[in-house]
PDB file of C-alpha atoms in Angstrom:
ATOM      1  CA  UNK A1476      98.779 104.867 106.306  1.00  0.00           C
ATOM      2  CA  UNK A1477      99.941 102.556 103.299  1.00  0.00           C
ATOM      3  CA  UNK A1478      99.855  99.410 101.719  1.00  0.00           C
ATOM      4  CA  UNK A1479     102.517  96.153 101.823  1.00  0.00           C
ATOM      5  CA  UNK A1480     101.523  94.545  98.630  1.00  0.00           C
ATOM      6  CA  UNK A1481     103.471  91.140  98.214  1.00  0.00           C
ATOM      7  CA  UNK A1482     103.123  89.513  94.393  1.00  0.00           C
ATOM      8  CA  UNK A1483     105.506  86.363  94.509  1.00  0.00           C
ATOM      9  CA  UNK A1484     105.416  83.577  92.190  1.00  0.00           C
ATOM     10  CA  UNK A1485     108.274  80.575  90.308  1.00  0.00           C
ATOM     11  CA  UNK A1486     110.374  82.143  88.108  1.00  0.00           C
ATOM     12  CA  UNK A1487     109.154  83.042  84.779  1.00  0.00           C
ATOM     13  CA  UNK A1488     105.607  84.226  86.183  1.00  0.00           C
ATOM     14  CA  UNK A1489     106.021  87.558  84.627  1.00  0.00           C
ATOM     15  CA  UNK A1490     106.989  89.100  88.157  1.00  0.00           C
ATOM     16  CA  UNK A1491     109.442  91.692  86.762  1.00  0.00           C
ATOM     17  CA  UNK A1492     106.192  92.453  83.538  1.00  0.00           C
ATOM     18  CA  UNK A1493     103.565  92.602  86.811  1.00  0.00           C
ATOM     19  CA  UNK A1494     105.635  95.086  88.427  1.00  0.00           C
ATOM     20  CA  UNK A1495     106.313  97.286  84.802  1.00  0.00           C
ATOM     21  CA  UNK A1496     102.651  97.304  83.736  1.00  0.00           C
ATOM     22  CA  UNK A1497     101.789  98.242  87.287  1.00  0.00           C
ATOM     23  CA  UNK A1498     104.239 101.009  87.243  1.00  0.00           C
ATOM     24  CA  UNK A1499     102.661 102.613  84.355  1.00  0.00           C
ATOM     25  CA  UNK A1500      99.048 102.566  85.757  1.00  0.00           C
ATOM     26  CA  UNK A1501     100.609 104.818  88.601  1.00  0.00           C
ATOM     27  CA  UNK A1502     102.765 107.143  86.573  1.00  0.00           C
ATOM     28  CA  UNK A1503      99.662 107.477  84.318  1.00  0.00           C
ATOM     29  CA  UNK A1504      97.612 108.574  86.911  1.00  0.00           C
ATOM     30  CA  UNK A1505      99.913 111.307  88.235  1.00  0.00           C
ATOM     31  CA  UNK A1506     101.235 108.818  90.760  1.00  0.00           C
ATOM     32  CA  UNK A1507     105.086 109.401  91.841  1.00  0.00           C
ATOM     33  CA  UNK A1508     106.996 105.975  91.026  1.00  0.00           C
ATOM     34  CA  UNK A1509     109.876 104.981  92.760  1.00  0.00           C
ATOM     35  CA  UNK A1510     111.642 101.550  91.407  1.00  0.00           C
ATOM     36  CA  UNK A1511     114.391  99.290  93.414  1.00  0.00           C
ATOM     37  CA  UNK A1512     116.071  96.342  92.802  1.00  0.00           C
ATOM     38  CA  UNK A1513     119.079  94.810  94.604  1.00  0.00           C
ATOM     39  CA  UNK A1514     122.643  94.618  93.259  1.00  0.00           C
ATOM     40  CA  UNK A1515     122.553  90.934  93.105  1.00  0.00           C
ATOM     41  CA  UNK A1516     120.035  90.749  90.324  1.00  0.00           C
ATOM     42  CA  UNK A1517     122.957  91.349  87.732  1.00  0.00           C
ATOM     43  CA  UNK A1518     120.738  89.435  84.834  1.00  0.00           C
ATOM     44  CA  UNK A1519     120.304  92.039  82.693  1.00  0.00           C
ATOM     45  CA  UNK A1520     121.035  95.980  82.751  1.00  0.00           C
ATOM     46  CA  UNK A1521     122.771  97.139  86.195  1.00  0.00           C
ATOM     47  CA  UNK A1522     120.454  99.770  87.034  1.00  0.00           C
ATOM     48  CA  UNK A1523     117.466  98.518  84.959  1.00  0.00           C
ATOM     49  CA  UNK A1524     114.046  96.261  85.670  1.00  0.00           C
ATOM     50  CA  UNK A1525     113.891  94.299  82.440  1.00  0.00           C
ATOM     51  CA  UNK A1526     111.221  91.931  81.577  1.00  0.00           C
ATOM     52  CA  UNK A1527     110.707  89.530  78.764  1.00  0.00           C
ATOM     53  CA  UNK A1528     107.092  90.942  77.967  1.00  0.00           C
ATOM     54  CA  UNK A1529     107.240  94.276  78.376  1.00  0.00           C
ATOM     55  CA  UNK A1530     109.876  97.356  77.827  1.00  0.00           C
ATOM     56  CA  UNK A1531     111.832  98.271  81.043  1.00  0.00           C
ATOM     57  CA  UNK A1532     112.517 100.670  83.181  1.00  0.00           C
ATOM     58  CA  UNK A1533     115.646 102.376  85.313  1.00  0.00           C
ATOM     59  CA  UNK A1534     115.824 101.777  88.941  1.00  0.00           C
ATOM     60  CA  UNK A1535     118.052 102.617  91.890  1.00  0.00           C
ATOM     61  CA  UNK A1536     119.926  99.603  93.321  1.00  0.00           C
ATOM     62  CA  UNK A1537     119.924  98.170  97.043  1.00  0.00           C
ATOM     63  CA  UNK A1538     122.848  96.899  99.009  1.00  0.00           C
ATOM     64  CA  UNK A1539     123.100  94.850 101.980  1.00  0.00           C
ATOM     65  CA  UNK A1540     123.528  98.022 103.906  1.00  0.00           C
ATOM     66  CA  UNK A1541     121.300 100.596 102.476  1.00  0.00           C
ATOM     67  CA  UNK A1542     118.885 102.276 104.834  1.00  0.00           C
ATOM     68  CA  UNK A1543     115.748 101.817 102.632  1.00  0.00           C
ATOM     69  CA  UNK A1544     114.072 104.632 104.520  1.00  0.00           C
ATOM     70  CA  UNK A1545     116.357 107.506 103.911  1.00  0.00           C
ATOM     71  CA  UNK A1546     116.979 106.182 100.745  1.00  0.00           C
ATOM     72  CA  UNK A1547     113.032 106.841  99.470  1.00  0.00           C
ATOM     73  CA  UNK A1548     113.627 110.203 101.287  1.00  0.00           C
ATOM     74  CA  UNK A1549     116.620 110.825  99.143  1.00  0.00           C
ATOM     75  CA  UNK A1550     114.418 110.164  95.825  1.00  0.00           C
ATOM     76  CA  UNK A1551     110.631 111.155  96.468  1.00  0.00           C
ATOM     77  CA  UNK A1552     109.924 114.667  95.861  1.00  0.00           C
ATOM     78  CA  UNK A1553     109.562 117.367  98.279  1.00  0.00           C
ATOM     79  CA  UNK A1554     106.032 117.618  99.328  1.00  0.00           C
ATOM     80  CA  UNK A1555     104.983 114.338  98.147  1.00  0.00           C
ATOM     81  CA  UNK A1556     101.886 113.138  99.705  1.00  0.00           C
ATOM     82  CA  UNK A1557     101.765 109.822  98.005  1.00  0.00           C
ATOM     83  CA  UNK A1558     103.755 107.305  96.293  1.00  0.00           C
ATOM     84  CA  UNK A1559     104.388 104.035  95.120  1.00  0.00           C
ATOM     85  CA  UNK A1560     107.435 102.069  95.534  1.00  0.00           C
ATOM     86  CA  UNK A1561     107.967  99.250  93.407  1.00  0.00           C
ATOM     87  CA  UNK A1562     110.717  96.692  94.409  1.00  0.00           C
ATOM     88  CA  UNK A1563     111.930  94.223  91.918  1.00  0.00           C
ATOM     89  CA  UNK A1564     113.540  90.326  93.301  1.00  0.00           C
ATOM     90  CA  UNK A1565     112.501  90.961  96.763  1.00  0.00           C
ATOM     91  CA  UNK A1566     113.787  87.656  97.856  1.00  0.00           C
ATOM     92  CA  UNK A1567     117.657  89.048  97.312  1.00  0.00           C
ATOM     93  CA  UNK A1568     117.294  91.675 100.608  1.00  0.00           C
ATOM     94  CA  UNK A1569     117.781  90.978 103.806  1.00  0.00           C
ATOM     95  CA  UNK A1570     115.015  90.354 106.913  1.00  0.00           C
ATOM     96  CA  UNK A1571     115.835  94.319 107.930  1.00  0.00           C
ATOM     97  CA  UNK A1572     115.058  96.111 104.579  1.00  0.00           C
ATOM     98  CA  UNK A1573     111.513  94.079 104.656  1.00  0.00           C
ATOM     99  CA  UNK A1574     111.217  95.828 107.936  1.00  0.00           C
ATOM    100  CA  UNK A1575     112.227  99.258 106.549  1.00  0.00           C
ATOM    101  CA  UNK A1576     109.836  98.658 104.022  1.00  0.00           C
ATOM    102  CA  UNK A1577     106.985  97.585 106.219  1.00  0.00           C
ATOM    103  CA  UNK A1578     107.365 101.068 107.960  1.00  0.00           C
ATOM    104  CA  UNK A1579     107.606 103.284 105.162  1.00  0.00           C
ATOM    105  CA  UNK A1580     103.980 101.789 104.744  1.00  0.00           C
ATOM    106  CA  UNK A1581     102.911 103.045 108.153  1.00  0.00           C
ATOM    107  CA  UNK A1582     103.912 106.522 107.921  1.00  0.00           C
ATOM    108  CA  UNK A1583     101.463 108.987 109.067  1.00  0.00           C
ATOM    109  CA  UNK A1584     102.295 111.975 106.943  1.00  0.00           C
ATOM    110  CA  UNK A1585     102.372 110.376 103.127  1.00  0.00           C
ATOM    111  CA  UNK A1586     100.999 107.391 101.523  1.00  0.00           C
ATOM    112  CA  UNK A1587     103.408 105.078 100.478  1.00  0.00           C
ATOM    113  CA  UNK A1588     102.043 101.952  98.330  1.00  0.00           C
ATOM    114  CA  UNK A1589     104.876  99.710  98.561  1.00  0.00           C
ATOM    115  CA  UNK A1590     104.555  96.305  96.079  1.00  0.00           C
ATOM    116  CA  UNK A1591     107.174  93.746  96.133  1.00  0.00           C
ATOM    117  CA  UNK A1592     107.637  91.174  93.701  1.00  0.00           C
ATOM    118  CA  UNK A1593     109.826  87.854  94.123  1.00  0.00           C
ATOM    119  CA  UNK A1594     110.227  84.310  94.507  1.00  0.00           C
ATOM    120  CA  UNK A1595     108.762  82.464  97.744  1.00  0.00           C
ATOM    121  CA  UNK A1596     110.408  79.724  97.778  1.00  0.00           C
ATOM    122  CA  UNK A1597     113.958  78.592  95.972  1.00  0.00           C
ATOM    123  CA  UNK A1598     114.280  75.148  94.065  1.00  0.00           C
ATOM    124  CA  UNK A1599     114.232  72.483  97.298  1.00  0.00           C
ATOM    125  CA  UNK A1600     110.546  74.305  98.315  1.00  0.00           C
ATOM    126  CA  UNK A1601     112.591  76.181 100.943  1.00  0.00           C
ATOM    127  CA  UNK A1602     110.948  79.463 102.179  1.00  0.00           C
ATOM    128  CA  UNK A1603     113.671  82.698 101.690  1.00  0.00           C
ATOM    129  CA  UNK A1604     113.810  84.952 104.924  1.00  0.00           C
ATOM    130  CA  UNK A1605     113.172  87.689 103.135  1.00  0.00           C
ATOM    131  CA  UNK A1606     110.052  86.727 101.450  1.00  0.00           C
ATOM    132  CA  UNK A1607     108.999  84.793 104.814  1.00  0.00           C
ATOM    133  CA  UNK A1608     109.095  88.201 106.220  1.00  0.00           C
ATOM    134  CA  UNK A1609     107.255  90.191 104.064  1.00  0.00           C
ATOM    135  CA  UNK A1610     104.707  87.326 103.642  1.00  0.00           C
ATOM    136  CA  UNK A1611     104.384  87.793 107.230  1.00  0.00           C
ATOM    137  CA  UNK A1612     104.202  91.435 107.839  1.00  0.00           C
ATOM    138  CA  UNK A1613     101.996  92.329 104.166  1.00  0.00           C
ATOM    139  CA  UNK A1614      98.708  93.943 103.987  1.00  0.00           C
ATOM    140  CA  UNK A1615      97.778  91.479 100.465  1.00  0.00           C
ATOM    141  CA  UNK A1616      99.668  88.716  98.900  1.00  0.00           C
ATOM    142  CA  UNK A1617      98.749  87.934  95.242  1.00  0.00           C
ATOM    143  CA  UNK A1618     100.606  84.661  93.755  1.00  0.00           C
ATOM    144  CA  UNK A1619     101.272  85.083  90.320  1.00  0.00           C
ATOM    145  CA  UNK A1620     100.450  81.535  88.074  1.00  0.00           C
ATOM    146  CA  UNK A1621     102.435  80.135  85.581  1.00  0.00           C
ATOM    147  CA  UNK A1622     102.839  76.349  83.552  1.00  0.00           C
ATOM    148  CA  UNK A1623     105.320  74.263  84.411  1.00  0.00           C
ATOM    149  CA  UNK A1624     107.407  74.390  80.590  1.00  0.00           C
ATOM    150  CA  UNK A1625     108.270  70.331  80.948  1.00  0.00           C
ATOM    151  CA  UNK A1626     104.164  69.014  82.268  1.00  0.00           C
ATOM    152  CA  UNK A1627     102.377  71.896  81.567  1.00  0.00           C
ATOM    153  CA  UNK A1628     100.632  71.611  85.322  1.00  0.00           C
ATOM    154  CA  UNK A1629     100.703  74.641  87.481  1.00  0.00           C
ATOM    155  CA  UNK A1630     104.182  75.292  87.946  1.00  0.00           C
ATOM    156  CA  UNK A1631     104.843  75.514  91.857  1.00  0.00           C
ATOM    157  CA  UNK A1632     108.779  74.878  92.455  1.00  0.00           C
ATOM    158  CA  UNK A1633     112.230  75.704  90.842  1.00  0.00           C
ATOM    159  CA  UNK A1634     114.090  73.622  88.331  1.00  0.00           C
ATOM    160  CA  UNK A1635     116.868  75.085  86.772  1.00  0.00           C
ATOM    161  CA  UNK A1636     117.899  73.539  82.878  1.00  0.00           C
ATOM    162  CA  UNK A1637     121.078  73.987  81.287  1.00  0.00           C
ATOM    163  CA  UNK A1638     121.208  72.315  77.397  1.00  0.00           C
ATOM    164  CA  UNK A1639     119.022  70.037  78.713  1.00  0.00           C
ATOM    165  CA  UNK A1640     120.351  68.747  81.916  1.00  0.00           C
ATOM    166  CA  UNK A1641     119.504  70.030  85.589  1.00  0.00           C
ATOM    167  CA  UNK A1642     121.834  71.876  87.331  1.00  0.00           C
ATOM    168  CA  UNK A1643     122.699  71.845  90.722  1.00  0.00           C
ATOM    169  CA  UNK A1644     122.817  74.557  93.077  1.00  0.00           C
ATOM    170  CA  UNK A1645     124.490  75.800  96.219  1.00  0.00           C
ATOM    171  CA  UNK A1646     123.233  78.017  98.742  1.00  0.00           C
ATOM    172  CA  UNK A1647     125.952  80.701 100.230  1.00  0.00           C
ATOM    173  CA  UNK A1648     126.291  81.897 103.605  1.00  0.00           C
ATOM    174  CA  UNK A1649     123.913  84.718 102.732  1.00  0.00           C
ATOM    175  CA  UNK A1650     121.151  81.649 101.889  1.00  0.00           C
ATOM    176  CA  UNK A1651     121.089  83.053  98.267  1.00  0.00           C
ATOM    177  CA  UNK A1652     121.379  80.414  95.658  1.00  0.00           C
ATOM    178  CA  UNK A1653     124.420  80.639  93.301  1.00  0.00           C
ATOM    179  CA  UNK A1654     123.548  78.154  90.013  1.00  0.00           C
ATOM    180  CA  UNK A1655     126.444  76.684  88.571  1.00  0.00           C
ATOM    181  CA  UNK A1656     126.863  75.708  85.119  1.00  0.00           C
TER     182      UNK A1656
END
């Protein structure tokens, strides 16, 4: 049986550079690497986990309907006995992939490592199903610090600047925060 490793922390606490440098320890060791970010994390590259610290790499994408399960069937290779499945901006899937990924860490036959990184909370301090979930249903949780840019305190909520001046934001039906500008 695997592992559910959950790494969350605010936004610019090198999540995305965690999950690279990570990544390479695995591949480096022999280690079969899977990487998986959703569609809606359209930031950067489309197919891509890009970091400002380190150099990225490609990734398959998740959809609101993908079957995460037979979708790390699809990619691992055939008699694979163990692997590690890195998911980028956890806090964009839904409460059912969480699940799929919770089982693909209790499967009897191969050892699947799965490590999630993402955000918590969004900007009001609100929890996001998704990472409620996993923080639920994870073997370890690691919190990733960073400074708050503005007080240099621990930084421990959202606040997003445009030129200067705070924007607002408004959650969708999907409770995923669109930012305006």
């Amino acid at each position: 049986m695997g592992k559910l490793l959950f790494s969350y922390g605010t936004m610019a606490s090198a999540k995305s550079a965690n999950l690279l440098m990570k990544c390479h320890q695995h591949t480096e060791t022999g280690i079969q690497c899977i990487l998986l970010k959703p569609h809606l994390d359209n930031r950067w590259e489309e197919k891509y986990i890009t970091s400002r610290a380190v150099e990225g790499k490609p990734c398959e994408l998740i959809y609101n309907k993908t079957d995460i399960k037979d979708f790390f069937f699809s990619l691992i290779k055939p008699g694979s006995t163990f692997v590690s499945l890195f998911v980028d901006e956890i806090h964009f899937l839904t409460a059912n992939h969480i699940e799929q990924l919770w089982e693909l860490s209790r499967l009897e036959d191969i050892y699947v490592e799965v490590h999630c990184y993402g955000l918590m909370v969004n900007y009001l301090n609100e929890t996001f199903k998704s990472s409620n979930k996993l923080f639920i249903h994870s073997d370890e949780k690691e919190c990733l610090k960073s400074k708050c840019q503005y007080c240099s305190n621990d930084a421990s909520t959202h606040l997003r600047i445009v030129n200067g001046v705070p924007i607002k934001s408004v959650k969708d039906e999907n409770d995923v925060f669109k930012v305006g500008d």
